[in-house]
Amino acid sequence: HTFEGHASHVLGVAWNRTGRTISTAGADDTVKVWDVPGNQQLQTIRGFSNQVMGLQYLGFGDDLAVAWRGGPVRIVRENGKKVRDFEGDTKNTCALALSGDGKLMAAGGLDGILHIQVPETGKLVVSFEPPAPKTPAQGD
């Protein structure tokens, strides 16, 4: 199938574990949900004020973690309902990944910080800061 509907380029794609739907993250500030067997668009999720950089389904349901420039990681449902925004410094997140059991989410962004959070609650477990730049006196 070919799915057309974003007004700009697609920055991320995620399969629902059921295999029936996929969602796409767009530079047009939207998430689109697609019915794979039916070859049609089901939903356009708006409410992001900048590019949607990536997304990841949480478990076997229809909840998605969404990374977008300028905002916190957001959990939304395939039907477009906003579940919650993550707290803390998660703005400008570009990439998301879930642990195999789905109990932890890694989110990294333009600031070089990797956040490990609990998707179910949004609780921050740990953040990994980038190393401090070396000064000329420190050498290589």
Short mmCIF file of C-alpha atoms in Angstrom, two decimals:
data_model
loop_
_atom_site.label_atom_id
_atom_site.label_comp_id
_atom_site.label_asym_id
_atom_site.label_seq_id
_atom_site.Cartn_x
_atom_site.Cartn_y
_atom_site.Cartn_z
CA HIS A 1 0.00 0.00 0.00
CA THR A 2 0.96 3.62 -0.40
CA PHE A 3 -0.40 6.06 2.17
CA GLU A 4 -0.60 9.71 1.19
CA GLY A 5 -1.83 12.50 3.41
CA HIS A 6 0.95 14.47 5.11
CA ALA A 7 1.49 17.98 3.77
CA SER A 8 5.26 17.63 4.31
CA HIS A 9 7.82 14.89 4.85
CA VAL A 10 7.33 11.96 7.20
CA LEU A 11 9.80 11.84 10.11
CA GLY A 12 8.70 8.67 11.89
CA VAL A 13 6.64 5.52 11.48
CA ALA A 14 5.36 3.08 14.11
CA TRP A 15 3.43 -0.18 13.76
CA ASN A 16 0.71 -1.01 16.24
CA ARG A 17 1.53 -4.51 17.54
CA THR A 18 -1.83 -5.74 16.29
CA GLY A 19 -0.46 -5.20 12.77
CA ARG A 20 -3.70 -3.52 11.70
CA THR A 21 -2.67 0.14 12.07
CA ILE A 22 0.42 2.25 11.63
CA SER A 23 1.00 5.84 12.67
CA THR A 24 3.22 8.41 11.03
CA ALA A 25 4.92 11.52 12.42
CA GLY A 26 5.05 14.49 10.09
CA ALA A 27 6.91 17.73 9.54
CA ASP A 28 3.40 19.16 9.03
CA ASP A 29 2.92 19.08 12.85
CA THR A 30 0.53 16.11 12.77
CA VAL A 31 0.33 12.41 13.52
CA LYS A 32 -1.68 10.31 11.09
CA VAL A 33 -3.17 6.89 11.86
CA TRP A 34 -3.65 4.45 8.98
CA ASP A 35 -5.71 1.29 8.61
CA VAL A 36 -3.31 -1.10 6.87
CA PRO A 37 -5.73 -3.77 5.60
CA GLY A 38 -8.23 -1.11 4.51
CA ASN A 39 -5.54 1.08 2.93
CA GLN A 40 -7.06 4.27 4.36
CA GLN A 41 -6.39 7.10 6.77
CA LEU A 42 -8.32 6.79 10.03
CA GLN A 43 -7.28 9.86 11.99
CA THR A 44 -5.24 13.06 11.90
CA ILE A 45 -3.99 14.04 15.35
CA ARG A 46 -3.31 17.76 15.73
CA GLY A 47 -2.27 19.92 18.68
CA PHE A 48 1.47 19.95 18.07
CA SER A 49 2.90 23.40 17.40
CA ASN A 50 5.94 22.11 15.54
CA GLN A 51 7.31 19.09 13.66
CA VAL A 52 6.45 15.69 15.06
CA MET A 53 9.83 13.95 15.14
CA GLY A 54 9.00 10.40 16.19
CA LEU A 55 6.51 8.11 17.83
CA GLN A 56 6.26 4.71 19.46
CA TYR A 57 3.29 2.54 20.41
CA LEU A 58 3.05 1.62 24.08
CA GLY A 59 2.27 -2.05 24.56
CA PHE A 60 -0.57 -3.72 22.69
CA GLY A 61 -3.10 -0.90 22.99
CA ASP A 62 -3.67 2.21 20.95
CA ASP A 63 -1.58 4.65 23.01
CA LEU A 64 1.38 6.37 21.35
CA ALA A 65 4.33 8.26 22.83
CA VAL A 66 4.96 11.23 20.53
CA ALA A 67 8.11 13.36 20.30
CA TRP A 68 7.73 16.84 18.84
CA ARG A 69 9.98 19.88 18.58
CA GLY A 70 9.40 22.44 21.28
CA GLY A 71 7.09 20.38 23.44
CA PRO A 72 7.20 17.60 25.99
CA VAL A 73 6.80 13.95 25.06
CA ARG A 74 3.05 13.42 24.78
CA ILE A 75 0.91 10.31 25.08
CA VAL A 76 -2.05 10.26 22.68
CA ARG A 77 -4.54 7.60 21.60
CA GLU A 78 -5.13 6.55 18.00
CA ASN A 79 -8.51 8.32 18.21
CA GLY A 80 -6.68 11.64 18.80
CA LYS A 81 -7.39 12.00 22.51
CA LYS A 82 -4.51 13.47 24.52
CA VAL A 83 -3.71 11.28 27.53
CA ARG A 84 -0.94 13.39 29.12
CA ASP A 85 2.28 15.30 28.60
CA PHE A 86 5.43 14.06 30.29
CA GLU A 87 6.81 16.29 33.00
CA GLY A 88 10.36 17.54 33.16
CA ASP A 89 12.81 18.74 30.57
CA THR A 90 11.79 16.61 27.59
CA LYS A 91 11.42 19.37 25.00
CA ASN A 92 12.86 18.98 21.52
CA THR A 93 12.86 15.20 21.72
CA CYS A 94 13.82 13.64 18.39
CA ALA A 95 13.87 9.92 19.12
CA LEU A 96 11.99 7.44 21.31
CA ALA A 97 12.52 3.77 22.07
CA LEU A 98 10.85 1.32 24.44
CA SER A 99 12.44 -1.48 26.40
CA GLY A 100 11.44 -4.99 25.34
CA ASP A 101 8.91 -5.28 28.15
CA GLY A 102 7.54 -1.77 27.49
CA LYS A 103 8.15 -0.63 31.06
CA LEU A 104 10.82 1.95 30.22
CA MET A 105 11.14 4.55 27.51
CA ALA A 106 14.32 6.24 26.34
CA ALA A 107 13.91 9.73 24.87
CA GLY A 108 16.74 11.77 23.38
CA GLY A 109 16.80 15.14 21.75
CA LEU A 110 18.56 18.23 20.50
CA ASP A 111 20.06 19.00 23.91
CA GLY A 112 22.10 15.77 23.89
CA ILE A 113 20.39 14.47 27.04
CA LEU A 114 18.98 10.93 27.18
CA HIS A 115 16.00 10.58 29.53
CA ILE A 116 14.82 7.19 30.82
CA GLN A 117 11.19 7.36 31.91
CA VAL A 118 8.29 5.14 32.89
CA PRO A 119 5.73 5.47 30.03
CA GLU A 120 2.78 4.53 32.23
CA THR A 121 3.33 7.43 34.63
CA GLY A 122 5.83 9.74 32.92
CA LYS A 123 8.13 9.44 35.94
CA LEU A 124 11.77 10.23 35.22
CA VAL A 125 14.10 7.37 36.22
CA VAL A 126 17.44 8.86 35.18
CA SER A 127 18.95 11.34 32.73
CA PHE A 128 22.30 11.02 31.03
CA GLU A 129 23.95 14.37 30.28
CA PRO A 130 26.45 14.76 27.44
CA PRO A 131 30.09 14.98 28.53
CA ALA A 132 31.44 18.45 29.21
CA PRO A 133 33.56 19.81 26.36
CA LYS A 134 37.29 19.58 26.92
CA THR A 135 39.21 22.78 27.39
CA PRO A 136 42.52 23.30 25.53
CA ALA A 137 44.39 22.72 28.83
CA GLN A 138 42.79 19.25 29.16
CA GLY A 139 44.02 18.09 25.76
CA ASP A 140 42.66 14.95 24.15
#
